[in-house]
PDB file of C-alpha atoms in Angstrom:
ATOM      1  CA  MET A 180      -2.881  -0.992 -14.554  1.00 47.00           C
ATOM      2  CA  SER A 181      -2.601  -4.741 -14.571  1.00 41.00           C
ATOM      3  CA  THR A 182       0.351  -6.796 -15.708  1.00 39.00           C
ATOM      4  CA  HIS A 183      -1.288 -10.211 -15.534  1.00 42.00           C
ATOM      5  CA  ALA A 184      -2.909 -10.609 -18.938  1.00 43.00           C
ATOM      6  CA  PRO A 185      -1.197 -13.190 -21.170  1.00 44.00           C
ATOM      7  CA  HIS A 186      -0.095 -12.727 -24.742  1.00 43.00           C
ATOM      8  CA  ALA A 187      -2.328 -14.337 -27.300  1.00 43.00           C
ATOM      9  CA  PRO A 188      -0.012 -15.931 -29.905  1.00 45.00           C
ATOM     10  CA  GLY A 189      -0.645 -14.792 -33.448  1.00 43.00           C
ATOM     11  CA  SER A 190      -3.059 -12.023 -32.501  1.00 42.00           C
ATOM     12  CA  ALA A 191      -2.682  -8.440 -33.679  1.00 42.00           C
ATOM     13  CA  ARG A 192      -1.446  -5.959 -31.139  1.00 56.00           C
ATOM     14  CA  LEU A 193      -4.150  -3.380 -30.439  1.00 83.00           C
ATOM     15  CA  VAL A 194      -4.067  -0.103 -28.517  1.00 89.00           C
ATOM     16  CA  ALA A 195      -7.280   1.510 -27.276  1.00 92.00           C
ATOM     17  CA  LEU A 196      -7.302   5.087 -25.979  1.00 94.00           C
ATOM     18  CA  PRO A 197     -10.674   5.568 -24.268  1.00 95.00           C
ATOM     19  CA  ALA A 198     -11.788   9.022 -23.195  1.00 95.00           C
ATOM     20  CA  THR A 199     -14.097   7.934 -20.369  1.00 95.00           C
ATOM     21  CA  LEU A 200     -14.213   5.284 -17.694  1.00 95.00           C
ATOM     22  CA  ASP A 201     -17.164   3.580 -19.389  1.00 94.00           C
ATOM     23  CA  GLU A 202     -15.225   3.388 -22.648  1.00 95.00           C
ATOM     24  CA  ALA A 203     -12.236   1.904 -20.845  1.00 95.00           C
ATOM     25  CA  VAL A 204     -14.359  -0.800 -19.236  1.00 94.00           C
ATOM     26  CA  ALA A 205     -16.015  -1.540 -22.581  1.00 93.00           C
ATOM     27  CA  ALA A 206     -12.613  -1.898 -24.239  1.00 93.00           C
ATOM     28  CA  LEU A 207     -11.498  -4.356 -21.547  1.00 92.00           C
ATOM     29  CA  ALA A 208     -14.727  -6.339 -21.893  1.00 91.00           C
ATOM     30  CA  ALA A 209     -14.277  -6.517 -25.668  1.00 91.00           C
ATOM     31  CA  GLU A 210     -10.680  -7.736 -25.402  1.00 89.00           C
ATOM     32  CA  PRO A 211     -10.238  -9.915 -22.286  1.00 82.00           C
ATOM     33  CA  ALA A 212      -6.487 -10.267 -22.875  1.00 85.00           C
ATOM     34  CA  ALA A 213      -5.962  -6.497 -22.907  1.00 91.00           C
ATOM     35  CA  VAL A 214      -3.751  -4.885 -20.294  1.00 91.00           C
ATOM     36  CA  PRO A 215      -4.721  -1.473 -18.842  1.00 93.00           C
ATOM     37  CA  VAL A 216      -1.775   0.886 -18.700  1.00 93.00           C
ATOM     38  CA  ALA A 217      -1.429   4.260 -16.979  1.00 92.00           C
ATOM     39  CA  GLY A 218       2.122   5.198 -15.936  1.00 90.00           C
ATOM     40  CA  GLY A 219       3.585   1.958 -17.244  1.00 88.00           C
ATOM     41  CA  THR A 220       6.539   1.974 -14.836  1.00 86.00           C
ATOM     42  CA  ASP A 221       5.987  -1.661 -13.817  1.00 82.00           C
ATOM     43  CA  LEU A 222       4.408  -2.803 -17.078  1.00 82.00           C
ATOM     44  CA  MET A 223       7.295  -1.668 -19.275  1.00 81.00           C
ATOM     45  CA  ALA A 224       9.844  -3.191 -16.908  1.00 80.00           C
ATOM     46  CA  SER A 225       8.102  -6.544 -17.384  1.00 82.00           C
ATOM     47  CA  VAL A 226       7.900  -6.071 -21.153  1.00 83.00           C
ATOM     48  CA  ASN A 227      11.566  -5.084 -21.428  1.00 85.00           C
ATOM     49  CA  ALA A 228      12.578  -8.072 -19.321  1.00 84.00           C
ATOM     50  CA  GLY A 229      10.669 -10.407 -21.633  1.00 84.00           C
ATOM     51  CA  LEU A 230       8.245 -11.441 -18.889  1.00 82.00           C
ATOM     52  CA  LEU A 231       5.151 -10.043 -20.571  1.00 82.00           C
ATOM     53  CA  ARG A 232       3.914  -9.694 -24.150  1.00 86.00           C
ATOM     54  CA  PRO A 233       0.476  -8.088 -23.933  1.00 86.00           C
ATOM     55  CA  ALA A 234      -1.938  -8.892 -26.731  1.00 85.00           C
ATOM     56  CA  ALA A 235      -3.558  -5.461 -26.433  1.00 90.00           C
ATOM     57  CA  LEU A 236      -3.287  -2.293 -24.378  1.00 93.00           C
ATOM     58  CA  VAL A 237      -5.957  -0.004 -22.995  1.00 95.00           C
ATOM     59  CA  GLY A 238      -4.366   3.375 -22.303  1.00 94.00           C
ATOM     60  CA  LEU A 239      -5.811   5.300 -19.370  1.00 95.00           C
ATOM     61  CA  GLY A 240      -3.966   8.568 -19.966  1.00 92.00           C
ATOM     62  CA  ARG A 241      -7.064  10.407 -21.225  1.00 94.00           C
ATOM     63  CA  LEU A 242      -9.245   9.541 -18.239  1.00 95.00           C
ATOM     64  CA  ALA A 243      -9.172  12.850 -16.355  1.00 93.00           C
ATOM     65  CA  GLU A 244     -11.766  11.508 -13.902  1.00 93.00           C
ATOM     66  CA  LEU A 245      -9.167   9.063 -12.560  1.00 96.00           C
ATOM     67  CA  ARG A 246      -6.302  11.525 -12.191  1.00 94.00           C
ATOM     68  CA  GLY A 247      -7.624  13.599  -9.296  1.00 93.00           C
ATOM     69  CA  TRP A 248      -9.159  13.254  -5.868  1.00 94.00           C
ATOM     70  CA  ALA A 249     -12.253  14.511  -4.071  1.00 94.00           C
ATOM     71  CA  TYR A 250     -14.037  14.463  -0.714  1.00 93.00           C
ATOM     72  CA  GLN A 251     -16.825  11.974  -0.050  1.00 89.00           C
ATOM     73  CA  ASP A 252     -18.530  11.515   3.330  1.00 89.00           C
ATOM     74  CA  GLY A 253     -15.449  11.892   5.494  1.00 91.00           C
ATOM     75  CA  HIS A 254     -13.261  10.041   3.016  1.00 96.00           C
ATOM     76  CA  ALA A 255     -10.882  10.966   0.233  1.00 97.00           C
ATOM     77  CA  LEU A 256     -11.824   9.417  -3.098  1.00 97.00           C
ATOM     78  CA  LEU A 257      -8.521   8.967  -4.926  1.00 98.00           C
ATOM     79  CA  GLY A 258      -8.401   8.326  -8.660  1.00 97.00           C
ATOM     80  CA  ALA A 259      -6.435   5.225  -9.617  1.00 97.00           C
ATOM     81  CA  CYS A 260      -4.361   7.277 -12.080  1.00 97.00           C
ATOM     82  CA  LEU A 261      -3.254   9.730  -9.393  1.00 97.00           C
ATOM     83  CA  THR A 262       0.520   9.988  -9.704  1.00 97.00           C
ATOM     84  CA  HIS A 263       3.043   9.784  -6.911  1.00 96.00           C
ATOM     85  CA  SER A 264       4.137  13.332  -7.728  1.00 97.00           C
ATOM     86  CA  ARG A 265       0.611  14.646  -7.252  1.00 96.00           C
ATOM     87  CA  MET A 266       0.279  12.813  -3.944  1.00 97.00           C
ATOM     88  CA  SER A 267       3.552  14.373  -2.793  1.00 96.00           C
ATOM     89  CA  ARG A 268       2.186  17.920  -2.857  1.00 96.00           C
ATOM     90  CA  PRO A 269       1.489  19.842   0.374  1.00 96.00           C
ATOM     91  CA  ASP A 270      -2.290  20.032  -0.075  1.00 94.00           C
ATOM     92  CA  PHE A 271      -2.515  16.257  -0.354  1.00 96.00           C
ATOM     93  CA  ALA A 272      -0.020  15.731   2.472  1.00 95.00           C
ATOM     94  CA  ALA A 273      -2.199  17.817   4.783  1.00 94.00           C
ATOM     95  CA  LEU A 274      -4.986  15.236   4.409  1.00 93.00           C
ATOM     96  CA  ILE A 275      -3.157  11.898   4.193  1.00 97.00           C
ATOM     97  CA  PRO A 276       0.402  12.506   5.452  1.00 97.00           C
ATOM     98  CA  ALA A 277       1.578   8.890   5.426  1.00 98.00           C
ATOM     99  CA  LEU A 278       0.465   8.326   1.825  1.00 98.00           C
ATOM    100  CA  ALA A 279       2.205  11.537   0.758  1.00 97.00           C
ATOM    101  CA  ALA A 280       5.398  10.411   2.511  1.00 97.00           C
ATOM    102  CA  ALA A 281       5.220   7.035   0.771  1.00 97.00           C
ATOM    103  CA  ALA A 282       4.681   8.739  -2.607  1.00 96.00           C
ATOM    104  CA  ARG A 283       7.708  10.986  -2.064  1.00 95.00           C
ATOM    105  CA  SER A 284       9.902   7.953  -1.473  1.00 93.00           C
ATOM    106  CA  ALA A 285       8.591   5.922  -4.415  1.00 91.00           C
ATOM    107  CA  GLY A 286      11.593   6.542  -6.659  1.00 87.00           C
ATOM    108  CA  PRO A 287      13.368   9.181  -8.720  1.00 90.00           C
ATOM    109  CA  PRO A 288      11.357  12.067 -10.229  1.00 92.00           C
ATOM    110  CA  GLN A 289      10.746  10.354 -13.555  1.00 92.00           C
ATOM    111  CA  VAL A 290       9.170   7.379 -11.762  1.00 91.00           C
ATOM    112  CA  ARG A 291       7.081   9.548  -9.432  1.00 94.00           C
ATOM    113  CA  ASN A 292       5.846  11.624 -12.366  1.00 95.00           C
ATOM    114  CA  ALA A 293       4.604   8.537 -14.229  1.00 94.00           C
ATOM    115  CA  GLY A 294       3.832   5.935 -11.585  1.00 94.00           C
ATOM    116  CA  THR A 295       0.260   5.788 -10.308  1.00 96.00           C
ATOM    117  CA  LEU A 296      -1.520   4.736  -7.160  1.00 97.00           C
ATOM    118  CA  GLY A 297      -3.607   2.162  -9.022  1.00 96.00           C
ATOM    119  CA  GLY A 298      -0.569   0.682 -10.698  1.00 94.00           C
ATOM    120  CA  ASN A 299       1.136   0.290  -7.341  1.00 93.00           C
ATOM    121  CA  ILE A 300      -1.907  -1.583  -6.011  1.00 96.00           C
ATOM    122  CA  ILE A 301      -2.539  -3.850  -8.993  1.00 93.00           C
ATOM    123  CA  THR A 302       1.121  -4.734  -9.495  1.00 90.00           C
ATOM    124  CA  CYS A 303       1.143  -5.674  -5.819  1.00 91.00           C
ATOM    125  CA  ALA A 304       4.944  -5.798  -5.541  1.00 91.00           C
ATOM    126  CA  PRO A 305       6.045  -6.500  -1.944  1.00 92.00           C
ATOM    127  CA  SER A 306       8.165  -3.332  -1.990  1.00 92.00           C
ATOM    128  CA  GLY A 307       5.277  -1.091  -3.140  1.00 94.00           C
ATOM    129  CA  ASP A 308       5.575   1.978  -0.925  1.00 96.00           C
ATOM    130  CA  THR A 309       1.892   2.916  -0.815  1.00 97.00           C
ATOM    131  CA  LEU A 310       0.682  -0.582   0.108  1.00 98.00           C
ATOM    132  CA  PRO A 311       1.438  -0.613   3.869  1.00 98.00           C
ATOM    133  CA  VAL A 312      -0.105   2.847   4.195  1.00 98.00           C
ATOM    134  CA  LEU A 313      -3.312   1.741   2.470  1.00 98.00           C
ATOM    135  CA  ALA A 314      -3.386  -1.384   4.639  1.00 98.00           C
ATOM    136  CA  ALA A 315      -2.984   0.661   7.831  1.00 98.00           C
ATOM    137  CA  LEU A 316      -5.721   3.038   6.693  1.00 97.00           C
ATOM    138  CA  ASP A 317      -8.126   0.183   5.872  1.00 97.00           C
ATOM    139  CA  ALA A 318      -8.636   1.613   2.398  1.00 98.00           C
ATOM    140  CA  THR A 319     -11.352   0.336   0.065  1.00 98.00           C
ATOM    141  CA  LEU A 320     -10.990  -0.198  -3.688  1.00 98.00           C
ATOM    142  CA  LEU A 321     -13.836   0.883  -5.975  1.00 98.00           C
ATOM    143  CA  VAL A 322     -13.896  -1.293  -9.077  1.00 97.00           C
ATOM    144  CA  ALA A 323     -15.789  -0.455 -12.264  1.00 96.00           C
ATOM    145  CA  GLY A 324     -17.234  -3.338 -14.242  1.00 93.00           C
ATOM    146  CA  PRO A 325     -19.126  -4.081 -17.453  1.00 89.00           C
ATOM    147  CA  ASP A 326     -22.719  -2.882 -17.888  1.00 78.00           C
ATOM    148  CA  GLY A 327     -22.273  -0.248 -15.183  1.00 82.00           C
ATOM    149  CA  GLU A 328     -21.722  -2.805 -12.466  1.00 81.00           C
ATOM    150  CA  GLY A 329     -19.264  -1.839  -9.763  1.00 92.00           C
ATOM    151  CA  ARG A 330     -18.147  -3.329  -6.490  1.00 95.00           C
ATOM    152  CA  GLN A 331     -15.979  -2.572  -3.504  1.00 97.00           C
ATOM    153  CA  ILE A 332     -12.984  -4.595  -2.314  1.00 97.00           C
ATOM    154  CA  PRO A 333     -11.087  -4.047   0.937  1.00 97.00           C
ATOM    155  CA  VAL A 334      -7.500  -3.384  -0.106  1.00 97.00           C
ATOM    156  CA  SER A 335      -6.294  -6.121   2.239  1.00 96.00           C
ATOM    157  CA  HIS A 336      -8.419  -8.687   0.365  1.00 96.00           C
ATOM    158  CA  LEU A 337      -6.850  -7.823  -2.977  1.00 96.00           C
ATOM    159  CA  LEU A 338      -3.297  -7.765  -1.592  1.00 94.00           C
ATOM    160  CA  ALA A 339      -3.819 -11.132   0.108  1.00 93.00           C
ATOM    161  CA  GLY A 340      -5.272 -12.689  -3.052  1.00 92.00           C
ATOM    162  CA  ARG A 341      -8.660 -13.267  -1.387  1.00 93.00           C
ATOM    163  CA  ASP A 342     -10.350 -11.252  -4.122  1.00 94.00           C
ATOM    164  CA  ARG A 343      -9.159 -10.381  -7.600  1.00 91.00           C
ATOM    165  CA  LEU A 344     -10.313  -8.245 -10.493  1.00 92.00           C
ATOM    166  CA  ARG A 345     -12.551 -10.101 -12.898  1.00 89.00           C
ATOM    167  CA  GLY A 346     -12.633  -9.911 -16.656  1.00 86.00           C
ATOM    168  CA  GLY A 347     -13.612  -6.468 -17.880  1.00 89.00           C
ATOM    169  CA  GLU A 348     -13.122  -4.851 -14.456  1.00 94.00           C
ATOM    170  CA  LEU A 349     -10.923  -1.837 -13.808  1.00 96.00           C
ATOM    171  CA  LEU A 350      -9.719  -0.291 -10.581  1.00 97.00           C
ATOM    172  CA  ALA A 351     -11.214   3.194 -10.682  1.00 97.00           C
ATOM    173  CA  HIS A 352     -10.861   4.773  -7.234  1.00 98.00           C
ATOM    174  CA  VAL A 353      -9.429   4.191  -3.788  1.00 98.00           C
ATOM    175  CA  ARG A 354     -11.489   5.379  -0.818  1.00 98.00           C
ATOM    176  CA  VAL A 355      -9.414   6.369   2.206  1.00 98.00           C
ATOM    177  CA  PRO A 356     -10.843   7.578   5.541  1.00 96.00           C
ATOM    178  CA  LEU A 357      -9.735  11.062   6.552  1.00 96.00           C
ATOM    179  CA  LEU A 358      -8.662  10.566  10.154  1.00 94.00           C
ATOM    180  CA  HIS A 359      -7.252  14.080  10.733  1.00 91.00           C
ATOM    181  CA  ALA A 360      -4.658  12.534  13.052  1.00 94.00           C
ATOM    182  CA  PRO A 361      -0.892  11.925  12.931  1.00 96.00           C
ATOM    183  CA  GLN A 362       0.419   9.346  10.485  1.00 97.00           C
ATOM    184  CA  THR A 363       3.948   8.278   9.609  1.00 98.00           C
ATOM    185  CA  PHE A 364       5.667   6.236   6.933  1.00 98.00           C
ATOM    186  CA  LEU A 365       9.282   5.120   7.191  1.00 98.00           C
ATOM    187  CA  LYS A 366      11.327   2.747   5.096  1.00 96.00           C
ATOM    188  CA  ALA A 367      14.794   1.237   5.053  1.00 96.00           C
ATOM    189  CA  THR A 368      16.732   0.843   1.805  1.00 93.00           C
ATOM    190  CA  ALA A 369      20.079  -0.606   0.820  1.00 87.00           C
ATOM    191  CA  ARG A 370      21.470   2.806  -0.194  1.00 81.00           C
ATOM    192  CA  THR A 371      20.844   6.503   0.191  1.00 76.00           C
ATOM    193  CA  GLY A 372      18.427   8.245  -2.134  1.00 70.00           C
ATOM    194  CA  PRO A 373      15.360   6.766  -3.844  1.00 71.00           C
ATOM    195  CA  ALA A 374      15.509   2.967  -3.765  1.00 79.00           C
ATOM    196  CA  ARG A 375      13.360  -0.085  -3.225  1.00 88.00           C
ATOM    197  CA  ALA A 376      12.336  -0.696   0.351  1.00 93.00           C
ATOM    198  CA  GLN A 377      13.940  -3.550   2.235  1.00 95.00           C
ATOM    199  CA  ALA A 378      11.406  -2.907   4.979  1.00 97.00           C
ATOM    200  CA  SER A 379       8.785  -0.227   5.497  1.00 98.00           C
ATOM    201  CA  VAL A 380       6.341   0.652   8.264  1.00 98.00           C
ATOM    202  CA  ALA A 381       3.219   2.806   8.288  1.00 98.00           C
ATOM    203  CA  VAL A 382       1.735   3.917  11.616  1.00 98.00           C
ATOM    204  CA  VAL A 383      -1.685   5.580  11.789  1.00 98.00           C
ATOM    205  CA  LEU A 384      -3.487   6.971  14.836  1.00 98.00           C
ATOM    206  CA  ASP A 385      -7.286   6.867  14.971  1.00 97.00           C
ATOM    207  CA  PRO A 386      -8.328   8.943  18.017  1.00 95.00           C
ATOM    208  CA  VAL A 387     -12.051   8.432  17.381  1.00 95.00           C
ATOM    209  CA  ARG A 388     -11.789   4.649  17.639  1.00 96.00           C
ATOM    210  CA  ARG A 389      -8.781   4.942  19.961  1.00 97.00           C
ATOM    211  CA  GLU A 390      -6.743   2.689  17.721  1.00 97.00           C
ATOM    212  CA  VAL A 391      -3.125   2.485  16.682  1.00 98.00           C
ATOM    213  CA  ARG A 392      -2.762   0.846  13.285  1.00 98.00           C
ATOM    214  CA  CYS A 393       0.531  -0.430  11.967  1.00 98.00           C
ATOM    215  CA  ALA A 394       1.397  -2.164   8.697  1.00 98.00           C
ATOM    216  CA  VAL A 395       4.773  -3.558   7.692  1.00 98.00           C
ATOM    217  CA  GLY A 396       5.773  -3.774   4.039  1.00 98.00           C
ATOM    218  CA  ALA A 397       8.481  -5.429   1.914  1.00 97.00           C
ATOM    219  CA  VAL A 398       9.263  -8.281   4.335  1.00 97.00           C
ATOM    220  CA  SER A 399       6.552 -10.580   2.934  1.00 96.00           C
ATOM    221  CA  PRO A 400       4.474 -10.843  -0.257  1.00 95.00           C
ATOM    222  CA  MET A 401       1.812  -8.571   1.292  1.00 96.00           C
ATOM    223  CA  PRO A 402       1.753  -5.918   4.052  1.00 97.00           C
ATOM    224  CA  LEU A 403       1.482  -7.404   7.542  1.00 98.00           C
ATOM    225  CA  ARG A 404      -0.713  -6.044  10.333  1.00 98.00           C
ATOM    226  CA  PRO A 405       0.589  -6.945  13.837  1.00 98.00           C
ATOM    227  CA  LEU A 406      -2.891  -6.755  15.380  1.00 98.00           C
ATOM    228  CA  ASP A 407      -1.919  -7.877  18.878  1.00 98.00           C
ATOM    229  CA  ALA A 408       0.830  -5.245  19.028  1.00 98.00           C
ATOM    230  CA  GLU A 409      -1.640  -2.604  17.816  1.00 98.00           C
ATOM    231  CA  ARG A 410      -4.195  -3.435  20.494  1.00 98.00           C
ATOM    232  CA  TRP A 411      -1.574  -3.639  23.247  1.00 98.00           C
ATOM    233  CA  VAL A 412      -0.003  -0.258  22.583  1.00 98.00           C
ATOM    234  CA  ALA A 413      -3.373   1.432  21.952  1.00 98.00           C
ATOM    235  CA  SER A 414      -4.444   0.389  25.458  1.00 98.00           C
ATOM    236  CA  LEU A 415      -1.477   2.324  26.889  1.00 98.00           C
ATOM    237  CA  VAL A 416      -2.066   5.589  25.036  1.00 97.00           C
ATOM    238  CA  ASP A 417      -3.696   8.416  26.999  1.00 96.00           C
ATOM    239  CA  TRP A 418      -6.129   9.392  24.258  1.00 96.00           C
ATOM    240  CA  ASP A 419      -7.589  12.234  26.299  1.00 94.00           C
ATOM    241  CA  GLY A 420      -4.208  13.650  27.337  1.00 93.00           C
ATOM    242  CA  GLU A 421      -0.831  14.198  25.714  1.00 90.00           C
ATOM    243  CA  ARG A 422      -0.738  10.714  24.110  1.00 92.00           C
ATOM    244  CA  GLY A 423       2.980  10.340  24.814  1.00 92.00           C
ATOM    245  CA  LEU A 424       4.546   6.986  25.705  1.00 96.00           C
ATOM    246  CA  ALA A 425       7.709   6.247  27.664  1.00 96.00           C
ATOM    247  CA  PRO A 426      10.791   5.239  25.637  1.00 97.00           C
ATOM    248  CA  GLU A 427      10.716   1.719  27.037  1.00 98.00           C
ATOM    249  CA  VAL A 428       7.128   1.281  25.824  1.00 98.00           C
ATOM    250  CA  LEU A 429       8.118   2.436  22.333  1.00 98.00           C
ATOM    251  CA  HIS A 430      11.013  -0.034  22.332  1.00 98.00           C
ATOM    252  CA  ALA A 431       8.711  -2.826  23.503  1.00 98.00           C
ATOM    253  CA  PHE A 432       6.232  -1.973  20.746  1.00 98.00           C
ATOM    254  CA  GLY A 433       8.986  -2.108  18.138  1.00 98.00           C
ATOM    255  CA  ASP A 434      10.160  -5.507  19.397  1.00 98.00           C
ATOM    256  CA  TYR A 435       6.559  -6.730  19.471  1.00 98.00           C
ATOM    257  CA  VAL A 436       6.061  -5.738  15.829  1.00 98.00           C
ATOM    258  CA  GLY A 437       9.393  -7.232  14.764  1.00 98.00           C
ATOM    259  CA  MET A 438       8.637 -10.558  16.449  1.00 97.00           C
ATOM    260  CA  ALA A 439       5.112 -10.645  15.035  1.00 98.00           C
ATOM    261  CA  CYS A 440       6.220 -10.030  11.456  1.00 98.00           C
ATOM    262  CA  ILE A 441       9.427 -12.093  11.567  1.00 97.00           C
ATOM    263  CA  PRO A 442       8.797 -14.823  14.154  1.00 96.00           C
ATOM    264  CA  ASP A 443      11.294 -17.290  15.531  1.00 93.00           C
ATOM    265  CA  PRO A 444      11.430 -20.653  13.743  1.00 91.00           C
ATOM    266  CA  PRO A 445       9.372 -23.385  15.417  1.00 88.00           C
ATOM    267  CA  PRO A 446      11.188 -25.698  17.841  1.00 84.00           C
ATOM    268  CA  PRO A 447      12.149 -29.131  16.513  1.00 83.00           C
ATOM    269  CA  SER A 448       9.769 -31.984  17.176  1.00 80.00           C
ATOM    270  CA  ASP A 449      12.510 -34.021  18.901  1.00 78.00           C
ATOM    271  CA  GLY A 450      12.881 -31.437  21.648  1.00 74.00           C
ATOM    272  CA  GLY A 451      16.379 -30.359  20.640  1.00 77.00           C
ATOM    273  CA  GLU A 452      17.821 -26.879  20.563  1.00 81.00           C
ATOM    274  CA  PRO A 453      15.537 -24.413  18.746  1.00 80.00           C
ATOM    275  CA  PRO A 454      17.050 -23.187  15.476  1.00 87.00           C
ATOM    276  CA  GLN A 455      18.368 -19.650  15.258  1.00 90.00           C
ATOM    277  CA  LEU A 456      17.332 -17.102  12.708  1.00 94.00           C
ATOM    278  CA  PRO A 457      20.006 -16.423  10.089  1.00 95.00           C
ATOM    279  CA  PRO A 458      21.946 -13.191  10.769  1.00 96.00           C
ATOM    280  CA  ALA A 459      20.365 -11.450   7.770  1.00 96.00           C
ATOM    281  CA  VAL A 460      16.869 -12.268   9.043  1.00 97.00           C
ATOM    282  CA  GLN A 461      17.770 -11.111  12.548  1.00 97.00           C
ATOM    283  CA  HIS A 462      18.981  -7.837  11.042  1.00 97.00           C
ATOM    284  CA  MET A 463      15.706  -7.455   9.154  1.00 97.00           C
ATOM    285  CA  ARG A 464      13.729  -8.027  12.350  1.00 98.00           C
ATOM    286  CA  ARG A 465      15.761  -5.338  14.124  1.00 98.00           C
ATOM    287  CA  THR A 466      15.159  -3.004  11.185  1.00 98.00           C
ATOM    288  CA  VAL A 467      11.391  -3.538  11.360  1.00 98.00           C
ATOM    289  CA  ALA A 468      11.466  -2.988  15.137  1.00 98.00           C
ATOM    290  CA  THR A 469      13.383   0.266  14.729  1.00 98.00           C
ATOM    291  CA  LEU A 470      11.034   1.566  12.028  1.00 98.00           C
ATOM    292  CA  ALA A 471       7.957   0.688  14.100  1.00 98.00           C
ATOM    293  CA  ARG A 472       9.373   2.320  17.233  1.00 98.00           C
ATOM    294  CA  ARG A 473      10.367   5.485  15.416  1.00 98.00           C
ATOM    295  CA  GLY A 474       7.130   5.630  13.444  1.00 98.00           C
ATOM    296  CA  LEU A 475       4.978   5.406  16.534  1.00 98.00           C
ATOM    297  CA  GLY A 476       7.172   7.848  18.426  1.00 98.00           C
ATOM    298  CA  ARG A 477       6.851  10.448  15.688  1.00 97.00           C
ATOM    299  CA  ALA A 478       3.103   9.938  15.431  1.00 97.00           C
ATOM    300  CA  LEU A 479       2.686  10.491  19.161  1.00 96.00           C
ATOM    301  CA  ALA A 480       5.104  13.427  19.384  1.00 92.00           C
TER     302      ALA A 480
END
């Protein structure tokens, strides 16, 4: 589920098909240039475009332990090979609604049937639909390593490039807190039907901590968390009552998020007129504001 391994010139192309997670990690440790592959939706696009020539592949299709999900201490432990189609089902949506909504919008059926949660994370494309949801949920990545060593990485650290997978490591599971509270995911595309997001917003309510969490995707290389906007609007929510907010507060929240994620350009040093955002960027800011306003409104409804 990584597309970053280089091609070793002159080396034979190898394909390993491990049956267990330990075997998969051992195969990666034995061949550092190998590329793990599950659904292959992003990997094959890179190969077909001539951007990647993997020296070896480690197929994860036989690893049943990574294709499901389970409960663990108030969290859902999601296998990295869990497909978008599986996450779209009603039983999964009842637990993590925003992630199910993101999975349903990930593309046409053939992509959702093959594409995996782990692939979406490791590829780390700005338009990855699950990424803002995982950022808003403060998900944690469980990484398997050689010799039985494993470690945990906050998803935000991996997406921001603050931490990366090391040689021989494999993303095995994603741990997501079960908040049992409303969540929403909305995205804007350039056309109707399944398409890449031009902007996306995930909004998550956490009544226990009395927090509103919001993450914006596709407008930057990684999902953005407008923390000041989150804290401001959370302070206005009646957590012990109906939780509703007035329309003008929702509009203000949307504008707050839009300005935080797509700020105005800095004023010139000579004190002249501040530059204006290009019309396309202004439109994107309005789109983000609309998605944030609607997402929060639906979560509080």
